[in-house]
GROMACS .gro file of C-alpha atoms in nm:
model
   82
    1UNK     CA    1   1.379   1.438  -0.530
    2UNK     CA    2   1.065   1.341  -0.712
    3UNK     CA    3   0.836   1.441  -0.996
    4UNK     CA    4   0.507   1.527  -1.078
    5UNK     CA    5   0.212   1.281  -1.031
    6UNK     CA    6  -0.055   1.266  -1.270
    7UNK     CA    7  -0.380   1.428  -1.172
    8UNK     CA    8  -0.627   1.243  -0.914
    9UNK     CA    9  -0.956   1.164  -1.068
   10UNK     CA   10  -1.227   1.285  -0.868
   11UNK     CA   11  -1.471   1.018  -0.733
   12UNK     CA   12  -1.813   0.953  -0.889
   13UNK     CA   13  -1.982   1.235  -0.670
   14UNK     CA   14  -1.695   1.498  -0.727
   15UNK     CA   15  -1.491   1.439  -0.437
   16UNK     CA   16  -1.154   1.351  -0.381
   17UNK     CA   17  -1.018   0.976  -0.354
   18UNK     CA   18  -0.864   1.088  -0.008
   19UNK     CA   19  -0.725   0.707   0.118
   20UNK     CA   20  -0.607   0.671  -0.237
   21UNK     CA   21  -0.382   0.996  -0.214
   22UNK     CA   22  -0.280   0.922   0.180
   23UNK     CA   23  -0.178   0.556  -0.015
   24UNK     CA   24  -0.032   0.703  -0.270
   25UNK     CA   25   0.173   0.978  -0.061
   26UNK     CA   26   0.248   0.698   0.224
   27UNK     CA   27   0.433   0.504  -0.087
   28UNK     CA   28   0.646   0.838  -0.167
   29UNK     CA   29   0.744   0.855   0.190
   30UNK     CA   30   0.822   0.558   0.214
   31UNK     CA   31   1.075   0.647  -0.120
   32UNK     CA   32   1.191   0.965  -0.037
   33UNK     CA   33   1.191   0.919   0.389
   34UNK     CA   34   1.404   1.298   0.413
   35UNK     CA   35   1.159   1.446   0.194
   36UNK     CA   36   0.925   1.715   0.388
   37UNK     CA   37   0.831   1.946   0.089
   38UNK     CA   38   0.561   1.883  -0.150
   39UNK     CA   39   0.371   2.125  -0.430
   40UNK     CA   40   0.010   2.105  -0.501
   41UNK     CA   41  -0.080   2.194  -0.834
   42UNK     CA   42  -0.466   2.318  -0.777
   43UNK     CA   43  -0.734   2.485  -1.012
   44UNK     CA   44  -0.877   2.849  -0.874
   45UNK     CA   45  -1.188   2.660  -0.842
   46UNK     CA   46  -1.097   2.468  -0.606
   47UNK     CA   47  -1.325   2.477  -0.224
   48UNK     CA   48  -1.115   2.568   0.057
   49UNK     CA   49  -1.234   2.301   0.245
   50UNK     CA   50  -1.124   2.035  -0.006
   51UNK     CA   51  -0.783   2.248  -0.002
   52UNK     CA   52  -0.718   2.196   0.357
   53UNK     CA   53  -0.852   1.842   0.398
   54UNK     CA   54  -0.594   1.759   0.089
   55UNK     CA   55  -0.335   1.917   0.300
   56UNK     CA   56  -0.408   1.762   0.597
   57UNK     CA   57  -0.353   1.469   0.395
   58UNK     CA   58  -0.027   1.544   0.343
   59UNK     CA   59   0.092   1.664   0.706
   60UNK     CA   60  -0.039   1.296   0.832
   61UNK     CA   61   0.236   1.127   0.530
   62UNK     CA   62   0.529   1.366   0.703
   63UNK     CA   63   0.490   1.617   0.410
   64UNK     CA   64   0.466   1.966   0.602
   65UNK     CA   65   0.622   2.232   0.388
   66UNK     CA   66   0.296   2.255   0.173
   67UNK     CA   67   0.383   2.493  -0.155
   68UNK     CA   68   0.063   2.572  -0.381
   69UNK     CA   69   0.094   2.604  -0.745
   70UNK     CA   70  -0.154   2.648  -1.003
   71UNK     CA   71  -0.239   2.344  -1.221
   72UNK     CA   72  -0.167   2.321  -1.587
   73UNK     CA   73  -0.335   2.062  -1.792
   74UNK     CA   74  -0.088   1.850  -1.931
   75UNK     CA   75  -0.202   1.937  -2.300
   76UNK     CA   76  -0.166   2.311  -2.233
   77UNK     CA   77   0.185   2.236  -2.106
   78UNK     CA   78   0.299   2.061  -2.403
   79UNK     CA   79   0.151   2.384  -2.568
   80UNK     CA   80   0.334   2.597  -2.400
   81UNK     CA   81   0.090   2.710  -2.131
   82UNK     CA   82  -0.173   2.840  -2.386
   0.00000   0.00000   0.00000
């Protein structure tokens, strides 16, 4: 199994990096070949359509059973959530 990847920064006009993440998930795959699951930690803000064009992302890599979890800021982890 894996871990947790730090957070993608957003590009300059708020968008995501999306041929950094397909990069960056392409190098998992390549890792972790069996590997089918993934979990994406996302804020309630978040637009639907950047949702699904982040999980289309990840059906391209091989990664189709697509879990969502809500993201925690690493300093409110370390603080327990708070």
């Amino acid at each position: 199994s894996g871990g947790a990847l730090p957070p993608f920064p957003n590009l300059p006009d708020g968008e995501f990096d999306l041929p950094k993440i397909e990069a960056k998930l392409g190098e998992i795959k390549t890792k972790f070949q069996d590997q089918r699951e993934i979990i994406l930690a996302t804020q309630a803000t978040i637009k639907y359509e950047r949702l699904v064009h982040i999980m289309d992302v990840c059906i391209r890599k091989g990664f189709d059973g697509i879990a969502l979890a809500p993201y925690t800021p690493p300093d409110a982890a370390a603080a327990g959530g708070k």
